[in-house]
Structures are given as structure tokens and as C-alpha cells.
JSON list of C-alpha atoms in Angstrom, two decimals:
[
{"chain": "F", "resi": 1, "resn": "MET", "atom": "CA", "xyz": [-48.25, 77.61, 12.50]},
{"chain": "F", "resi": 2, "resn": "LEU", "atom": "CA", "xyz": [-45.96, 80.21, 13.32]},
{"chain": "F", "resi": 3, "resn": "SER", "atom": "CA", "xyz": [-44.29, 83.21, 10.99]},
{"chain": "F", "resi": 4, "resn": "GLU", "atom": "CA", "xyz": [-41.14, 83.20, 9.98]},
{"chain": "F", "resi": 5, "resn": "VAL", "atom": "CA", "xyz": [-40.52, 85.91, 12.16]},
{"chain": "F", "resi": 6, "resn": "LEU", "atom": "CA", "xyz": [-41.72, 84.11, 15.33]},
{"chain": "F", "resi": 7, "resn": "THR", "atom": "CA", "xyz": [-39.98, 81.11, 14.26]},
{"chain": "F", "resi": 8, "resn": "ALA", "atom": "CA", "xyz": [-36.63, 83.12, 13.87]},
{"chain": "F", "resi": 9, "resn": "LEU", "atom": "CA", "xyz": [-37.40, 84.93, 17.50]},
{"chain": "F", "resi": 10, "resn": "ALA", "atom": "CA", "xyz": [-37.86, 81.14, 18.76]},
{"chain": "F", "resi": 11, "resn": "ALA", "atom": "CA", "xyz": [-34.78, 80.09, 17.39]},
{"chain": "F", "resi": 12, "resn": "ALA", "atom": "CA", "xyz": [-32.32, 82.90, 18.68]},
{"chain": "F", "resi": 13, "resn": "GLY", "atom": "CA", "xyz": [-34.52, 82.01, 22.00]},
{"chain": "F", "resi": 14, "resn": "GLY", "atom": "CA", "xyz": [-32.88, 78.62, 21.67]},
{"chain": "F", "resi": 15, "resn": "THR", "atom": "CA", "xyz": [-29.69, 80.42, 21.02]},
{"chain": "F", "resi": 16, "resn": "ALA", "atom": "CA", "xyz": [-29.38, 82.98, 23.76]},
{"chain": "F", "resi": 17, "resn": "VAL", "atom": "CA", "xyz": [-30.28, 80.19, 26.47]},
{"chain": "F", "resi": 18, "resn": "VAL", "atom": "CA", "xyz": [-27.03, 77.93, 25.59]},
{"chain": "F", "resi": 19, "resn": "GLN", "atom": "CA", "xyz": [-25.41, 80.72, 25.09]},
{"chain": "F", "resi": 20, "resn": "ALA", "atom": "CA", "xyz": [-25.97, 82.48, 27.98]},
{"chain": "F", "resi": 21, "resn": "ALA", "atom": "CA", "xyz": [-25.39, 78.96, 30.48]},
{"chain": "F", "resi": 22, "resn": "SER", "atom": "CA", "xyz": [-21.98, 79.14, 29.79]},
{"chain": "F", "resi": 23, "resn": "THR", "atom": "CA", "xyz": [-21.55, 83.67, 31.08]},
{"chain": "F", "resi": 24, "resn": "ASP", "atom": "CA", "xyz": [-21.77, 85.34, 34.20]},
{"chain": "F", "resi": 25, "resn": "ALA", "atom": "CA", "xyz": [-25.66, 86.36, 33.03]},
{"chain": "F", "resi": 26, "resn": "TRP", "atom": "CA", "xyz": [-26.68, 82.96, 33.70]},
{"chain": "F", "resi": 27, "resn": "ALA", "atom": "CA", "xyz": [-27.95, 83.56, 37.29]},
{"chain": "F", "resi": 28, "resn": "GLY", "atom": "CA", "xyz": [-30.15, 86.63, 35.99]},
{"chain": "F", "resi": 29, "resn": "PHE", "atom": "CA", "xyz": [-31.16, 84.94, 32.44]},
{"chain": "F", "resi": 30, "resn": "ARG", "atom": "CA", "xyz": [-32.56, 81.70, 33.78]},
{"chain": "F", "resi": 31, "resn": "LEU", "atom": "CA", "xyz": [-34.60, 82.78, 36.18]},
{"chain": "F", "resi": 32, "resn": "GLN", "atom": "CA", "xyz": [-36.42, 85.70, 33.58]},
{"chain": "F", "resi": 33, "resn": "ALA", "atom": "CA", "xyz": [-36.44, 83.23, 31.03]},
{"chain": "F", "resi": 34, "resn": "ALA", "atom": "CA", "xyz": [-38.32, 80.57, 33.85]},
{"chain": "F", "resi": 35, "resn": "ARG", "atom": "CA", "xyz": [-40.55, 83.26, 34.39]},
{"chain": "F", "resi": 36, "resn": "TRP", "atom": "CA", "xyz": [-41.33, 83.56, 30.77]},
{"chain": "F", "resi": 37, "resn": "LEU", "atom": "CA", "xyz": [-41.63, 80.35, 29.93]},
{"chain": "F", "resi": 38, "resn": "SER", "atom": "CA", "xyz": [-43.77, 79.26, 32.85]},
{"chain": "F", "resi": 39, "resn": "ARG", "atom": "CA", "xyz": [-46.53, 82.49, 31.96]},
{"chain": "F", "resi": 40, "resn": "GLY", "atom": "CA", "xyz": [-46.68, 83.60, 35.62]},
{"chain": "F", "resi": 41, "resn": "ASN", "atom": "CA", "xyz": [-47.45, 79.91, 37.40]},
{"chain": "F", "resi": 42, "resn": "PRO", "atom": "CA", "xyz": [-44.78, 79.46, 40.33]},
{"chain": "F", "resi": 43, "resn": "GLN", "atom": "CA", "xyz": [-45.07, 75.56, 40.33]},
{"chain": "F", "resi": 44, "resn": "ARG", "atom": "CA", "xyz": [-43.88, 75.83, 35.94]},
{"chain": "F", "resi": 45, "resn": "GLU", "atom": "CA", "xyz": [-41.35, 78.03, 36.27]},
{"chain": "F", "resi": 46, "resn": "ASN", "atom": "CA", "xyz": [-39.78, 75.72, 39.08]},
{"chain": "F", "resi": 47, "resn": "ALA", "atom": "CA", "xyz": [-40.09, 73.17, 36.53]},
{"chain": "F", "resi": 48, "resn": "GLU", "atom": "CA", "xyz": [-39.10, 75.45, 33.38]},
{"chain": "F", "resi": 49, "resn": "LEU", "atom": "CA", "xyz": [-35.51, 76.20, 36.17]},
{"chain": "F", "resi": 50, "resn": "GLU", "atom": "CA", "xyz": [-35.14, 72.83, 36.42]},
{"chain": "F", "resi": 51, "resn": "ARG", "atom": "CA", "xyz": [-34.89, 72.34, 33.01]},
{"chain": "F", "resi": 52, "resn": "LEU", "atom": "CA", "xyz": [-32.56, 75.12, 32.35]},
{"chain": "F", "resi": 53, "resn": "ASP", "atom": "CA", "xyz": [-30.41, 74.03, 35.08]},
{"chain": "F", "resi": 54, "resn": "GLN", "atom": "CA", "xyz": [-30.52, 70.53, 33.34]},
{"chain": "F", "resi": 55, "resn": "THR", "atom": "CA", "xyz": [-28.96, 72.25, 29.99]},
{"chain": "F", "resi": 56, "resn": "ALA", "atom": "CA", "xyz": [-26.31, 74.01, 31.68]},
{"chain": "F", "resi": 57, "resn": "GLY", "atom": "CA", "xyz": [-25.35, 71.05, 33.28]},
{"chain": "F", "resi": 58, "resn": "GLU", "atom": "CA", "xyz": [-24.99, 69.34, 30.02]},
{"chain": "F", "resi": 59, "resn": "LEU", "atom": "CA", "xyz": [-23.03, 71.62, 28.37]},
{"chain": "F", "resi": 60, "resn": "ASP", "atom": "CA", "xyz": [-20.84, 71.62, 31.36]},
{"chain": "F", "resi": 61, "resn": "MET", "atom": "CA", "xyz": [-20.62, 68.33, 31.18]},
{"chain": "F", "resi": 62, "resn": "ALA", "atom": "CA", "xyz": [-19.64, 67.74, 27.52]},
{"chain": "F", "resi": 63, "resn": "GLY", "atom": "CA", "xyz": [-16.83, 66.91, 26.74]},
{"chain": "F", "resi": 64, "resn": "SER", "atom": "CA", "xyz": [-15.01, 68.77, 23.71]},
{"chain": "F", "resi": 65, "resn": "ALA", "atom": "CA", "xyz": [-15.77, 66.54, 21.11]},
{"chain": "F", "resi": 66, "resn": "GLU", "atom": "CA", "xyz": [-19.23, 66.46, 21.98]},
{"chain": "F", "resi": 67, "resn": "LEU", "atom": "CA", "xyz": [-20.36, 70.28, 23.04]},
{"chain": "F", "resi": 68, "resn": "GLU", "atom": "CA", "xyz": [-21.24, 71.08, 19.43]},
{"chain": "F", "resi": 69, "resn": "ARG", "atom": "CA", "xyz": [-23.76, 68.20, 19.19]},
{"chain": "F", "resi": 70, "resn": "VAL", "atom": "CA", "xyz": [-24.67, 69.06, 22.31]},
{"chain": "F", "resi": 71, "resn": "ARG", "atom": "CA", "xyz": [-25.31, 72.58, 21.50]},
{"chain": "F", "resi": 72, "resn": "ILE", "atom": "CA", "xyz": [-27.22, 72.23, 18.42]},
{"chain": "F", "resi": 73, "resn": "ARG", "atom": "CA", "xyz": [-29.42, 69.40, 20.48]},
{"chain": "F", "resi": 74, "resn": "GLN", "atom": "CA", "xyz": [-29.81, 72.21, 23.12]},
{"chain": "F", "resi": 75, "resn": "GLU", "atom": "CA", "xyz": [-30.85, 74.82, 20.91]},
{"chain": "F", "resi": 76, "resn": "ALA", "atom": "CA", "xyz": [-33.08, 73.11, 19.13]},
{"chain": "F", "resi": 77, "resn": "ALA", "atom": "CA", "xyz": [-35.36, 71.99, 21.93]},
{"chain": "F", "resi": 78, "resn": "TRP", "atom": "CA", "xyz": [-35.14, 75.54, 23.92]},
{"chain": "F", "resi": 79, "resn": "GLN", "atom": "CA", "xyz": [-36.60, 76.55, 20.04]},
{"chain": "F", "resi": 80, "resn": "ALA", "atom": "CA", "xyz": [-39.32, 73.85, 20.04]},
{"chain": "F", "resi": 81, "resn": "ARG", "atom": "CA", "xyz": [-40.51, 75.03, 23.42]},
{"chain": "F", "resi": 82, "resn": "ILE", "atom": "CA", "xyz": [-40.60, 78.32, 22.64]},
{"chain": "F", "resi": 83, "resn": "GLU", "atom": "CA", "xyz": [-42.54, 77.53, 19.24]},
{"chain": "F", "resi": 84, "resn": "ILE", "atom": "CA", "xyz": [-45.18, 75.16, 21.30]},
{"chain": "F", "resi": 85, "resn": "LEU", "atom": "CA", "xyz": [-45.53, 78.36, 23.88]},
{"chain": "F", "resi": 86, "resn": "LEU", "atom": "CA", "xyz": [-46.05, 80.99, 21.57]},
{"chain": "F", "resi": 87, "resn": "GLU", "atom": "CA", "xyz": [-48.74, 78.84, 19.60]},
{"chain": "F", "resi": 88, "resn": "SER", "atom": "CA", "xyz": [-50.66, 78.09, 22.53]},
{"chain": "F", "resi": 89, "resn": "LEU", "atom": "CA", "xyz": [-51.16, 81.44, 23.39]},
{"chain": "F", "resi": 90, "resn": "ASP", "atom": "CA", "xyz": [-54.24, 83.90, 21.50]},
{"chain": "F", "resi": 91, "resn": "ASP", "atom": "CA", "xyz": [-52.61, 86.67, 19.04]},
{"chain": "F", "resi": 92, "resn": "THR", "atom": "CA", "xyz": [-53.22, 89.14, 22.24]},
{"chain": "F", "resi": 93, "resn": "GLU", "atom": "CA", "xyz": [-51.08, 86.83, 25.06]},
{"chain": "F", "resi": 94, "resn": "ARG", "atom": "CA", "xyz": [-48.56, 86.20, 21.81]},
{"chain": "F", "resi": 95, "resn": "ALA", "atom": "CA", "xyz": [-48.69, 89.75, 21.69]},
{"chain": "F", "resi": 96, "resn": "ARG", "atom": "CA", "xyz": [-47.05, 90.36, 25.04]},
{"chain": "F", "resi": 97, "resn": "ALA", "atom": "CA", "xyz": [-45.29, 87.38, 25.12]},
{"chain": "F", "resi": 98, "resn": "VAL", "atom": "CA", "xyz": [-42.88, 88.38, 21.98]},
{"chain": "F", "resi": 99, "resn": "ALA", "atom": "CA", "xyz": [-42.35, 91.39, 23.27]},
{"chain": "F", "resi": 100, "resn": "GLN", "atom": "CA", "xyz": [-41.10, 89.95, 26.67]},
{"chain": "F", "resi": 101, "resn": "LEU", "atom": "CA", "xyz": [-38.66, 87.59, 24.77]},
{"chain": "F", "resi": 102, "resn": "SER", "atom": "CA", "xyz": [-37.79, 90.52, 22.74]},
{"chain": "F", "resi": 103, "resn": "ALA", "atom": "CA", "xyz": [-36.66, 92.31, 25.49]},
{"chain": "F", "resi": 104, "resn": "LEU", "atom": "CA", "xyz": [-35.10, 88.96, 27.48]},
{"chain": "F", "resi": 105, "resn": "LEU", "atom": "CA", "xyz": [-33.15, 88.10, 24.52]},
{"chain": "F", "resi": 106, "resn": "ASP", "atom": "CA", "xyz": [-32.26, 91.82, 23.09]},
{"chain": "F", "resi": 107, "resn": "PRO", "atom": "CA", "xyz": [-28.43, 91.86, 25.15]},
{"chain": "F", "resi": 108, "resn": "PHE", "atom": "CA", "xyz": [-28.33, 88.29, 23.20]},
{"chain": "F", "resi": 109, "resn": "ILE", "atom": "CA", "xyz": [-28.90, 89.23, 19.13]},
{"chain": "F", "resi": 110, "resn": "PRO", "atom": "CA", "xyz": [-26.17, 90.41, 17.64]},
{"chain": "F", "resi": 111, "resn": "ARG", "atom": "CA", "xyz": [-25.83, 94.44, 16.17]},
{"chain": "F", "resi": 112, "resn": "GLY", "atom": "CA", "xyz": [-24.47, 93.23, 12.67]},
{"chain": "F", "resi": 113, "resn": "GLY", "atom": "CA", "xyz": [-21.30, 94.69, 13.91]},
{"chain": "F", "resi": 114, "resn": "VAL", "atom": "CA", "xyz": [-18.37, 93.31, 12.84]},
{"chain": "F", "resi": 115, "resn": "SER", "atom": "CA", "xyz": [-15.01, 92.63, 14.19]},
{"chain": "F", "resi": 116, "resn": "ALA", "atom": "CA", "xyz": [-11.58, 90.83, 14.12]},
{"chain": "F", "resi": 117, "resn": "GLY", "atom": "CA", "xyz": [-8.86, 89.33, 16.71]},
{"chain": "F", "resi": 118, "resn": "GLN", "atom": "CA", "xyz": [-5.52, 90.62, 16.27]},
{"chain": "F", "resi": 119, "resn": "GLU", "atom": "CA", "xyz": [-3.61, 90.73, 12.77]},
{"chain": "F", "resi": 120, "resn": "GLY", "atom": "CA", "xyz": [-7.14, 89.67, 11.32]},
{"chain": "F", "resi": 121, "resn": "GLN", "atom": "CA", "xyz": [-9.02, 91.33, 8.84]},
{"chain": "F", "resi": 122, "resn": "ALA", "atom": "CA", "xyz": [-13.54, 91.46, 9.14]},
{"chain": "F", "resi": 123, "resn": "VAL", "atom": "CA", "xyz": [-15.62, 92.41, 6.33]},
{"chain": "F", "resi": 124, "resn": "GLY", "atom": "CA", "xyz": [-19.17, 93.37, 7.21]},
{"chain": "F", "resi": 125, "resn": "GLY", "atom": "CA", "xyz": [-20.44, 92.85, 3.47]},
{"chain": "F", "resi": 126, "resn": "ASN", "atom": "CA", "xyz": [-19.48, 92.63, 0.37]},
{"chain": "F", "resi": 127, "resn": "VAL", "atom": "CA", "xyz": [-15.95, 92.38, -1.04]},
{"chain": "F", "resi": 128, "resn": "ASP", "atom": "CA", "xyz": [-14.91, 93.88, -4.23]},
{"chain": "F", "resi": 129, "resn": "ILE", "atom": "CA", "xyz": [-11.62, 93.17, -5.55]},
{"chain": "F", "resi": 130, "resn": "ARG", "atom": "CA", "xyz": [-10.56, 94.92, -8.75]},
{"chain": "F", "resi": 131, "resn": "ALA", "atom": "CA", "xyz": [-7.32, 95.78, -10.38]},
{"chain": "F", "resi": 132, "resn": "ASP", "atom": "CA", "xyz": [-7.17, 98.13, -13.48]},
{"chain": "F", "resi": 133, "resn": "ARG", "atom": "CA", "xyz": [-4.91, 100.23, -15.49]},
{"chain": "F", "resi": 134, "resn": "GLY", "atom": "CA", "xyz": [-1.81, 97.73, -14.81]},
{"chain": "F", "resi": 135, "resn": "SER", "atom": "CA", "xyz": [-1.70, 97.59, -10.89]},
{"chain": "F", "resi": 136, "resn": "VAL", "atom": "CA", "xyz": [-2.28, 94.54, -8.84]},
{"chain": "F", "resi": 137, "resn": "ALA", "atom": "CA", "xyz": [-4.83, 93.56, -6.31]},
{"chain": "F", "resi": 138, "resn": "ALA", "atom": "CA", "xyz": [-4.74, 90.47, -3.74]},
{"chain": "F", "resi": 139, "resn": "TRP", "atom": "CA", "xyz": [-7.86, 89.57, -0.65]},
{"chain": "F", "resi": 140, "resn": "SER", "atom": "CA", "xyz": [-4.56, 87.65, 1.41]},
{"chain": "F", "resi": 141, "resn": "MET", "atom": "CA", "xyz": [-5.61, 85.18, 4.29]},
{"chain": "F", "resi": 142, "resn": "GLY", "atom": "CA", "xyz": [-2.06, 85.21, 4.74]},
{"chain": "F", "resi": 143, "resn": "ASP", "atom": "CA", "xyz": [1.45, 86.34, 4.13]},
{"chain": "F", "resi": 144, "resn": "VAL", "atom": "CA", "xyz": [1.95, 88.29, 1.07]},
{"chain": "F", "resi": 145, "resn": "THR", "atom": "CA", "xyz": [4.93, 88.68, -1.21]},
{"chain": "F", "resi": 146, "resn": "LEU", "atom": "CA", "xyz": [4.96, 90.50, -4.45]},
{"chain": "F", "resi": 147, "resn": "GLY", "atom": "CA", "xyz": [7.81, 90.42, -6.99]},
{"chain": "F", "resi": 148, "resn": "ASN", "atom": "CA", "xyz": [9.23, 90.10, -10.16]},
{"chain": "F", "resi": 149, "resn": "PRO", "atom": "CA", "xyz": [8.97, 85.95, -11.41]},
{"chain": "F", "resi": 150, "resn": "PRO", "atom": "CA", "xyz": [12.13, 84.31, -11.70]},
{"chain": "F", "resi": 151, "resn": "GLN", "atom": "CA", "xyz": [13.96, 84.91, -15.00]},
{"chain": "F", "resi": 152, "resn": "PRO", "atom": "CA", "xyz": [13.24, 81.55, -17.28]},
{"chain": "F", "resi": 153, "resn": "GLY", "atom": "CA", "xyz": [16.38, 79.46, -17.49]},
{"chain": "F", "resi": 154, "resn": "PRO", "atom": "CA", "xyz": [17.94, 78.73, -20.92]},
{"chain": "F", "resi": 155, "resn": "SER", "atom": "CA", "xyz": [16.57, 75.37, -21.24]},
{"chain": "F", "resi": 156, "resn": "GLN", "atom": "CA", "xyz": [13.16, 77.16, -20.54]},
{"chain": "F", "resi": 157, "resn": "GLY", "atom": "CA", "xyz": [13.17, 79.34, -23.62]}
]
């Protein structure tokens, strides 16, 4: 059984395979991933290249309605493959493999920054909105108009 850290690394690996498949980085990533997965065995490297290409093909052929399902399935499959490989290694080999995998995945791991599109808002942490001394505080997900409420009519009191 792998530690939580190694399970998370394997999950990041599965996600990276799926994310890289639709980018310009795919050609280089798939070669490095196949080398890492094959652990230096040329025959296994060819088999891993075929599996990676099959993943890219399935993602490419998926229609918009099924793409998310295919992505999730492929991420899980690659996570499982990575976990099995890591579990099969002795401690020394595993430490080396983890370092290599971390280096391979480094460009695909988010760094915790936040960003927002045009006219968007992004928060990197907690939001605490307060109003005191008669002021107004608001968090908006769209247009906000502030003003006095309408005066009640004679029938309202």
C-alpha cells in the first residue's frame, strides 16, 4: 500500500497524461512518460507508447458529451498504472522513480496562484466580508445596484 503522498503523486501523473495529450507538449511528454513507465526496458517502452497514443486517440475522438467521462476514466487508469509500478519497486528504486516522476510532472503541477478571466474575480484563500458602523459590504457574482428602497405607497403603510 502506498503512502498518501505517493498516491497523490500517482493521481497527478494520471491527470498529467490526460492534460498533456491535448497540448503541444504531448510529443515530448509521451516519450518521457513511456521511458519512466518502462524503467529502461525497450520492449515495455514501445508498449507504453502505444498505451499513451491510445489514450490520446480516445480523448481526441470523444465527443463533447462524453469527453469528461473519458477524461476521468483515463486519469484513473493511468493513476492505477503508476501506483502498481511504484508498489512493485523496492525502496531504493521507488525513491529514484519518485524523483524522476516528480521532475516529469513538474510542468503540469499547479503552483497555487490564482487567476481570473476578463472582468472576473479570483480568490486565493478565504474571503471575509464585513460591514460595520452602518457601512455596506457585498460580494458580487454580477451587476450590483445600490440605492434607497422605494417608499411604500399609502396602502402599505
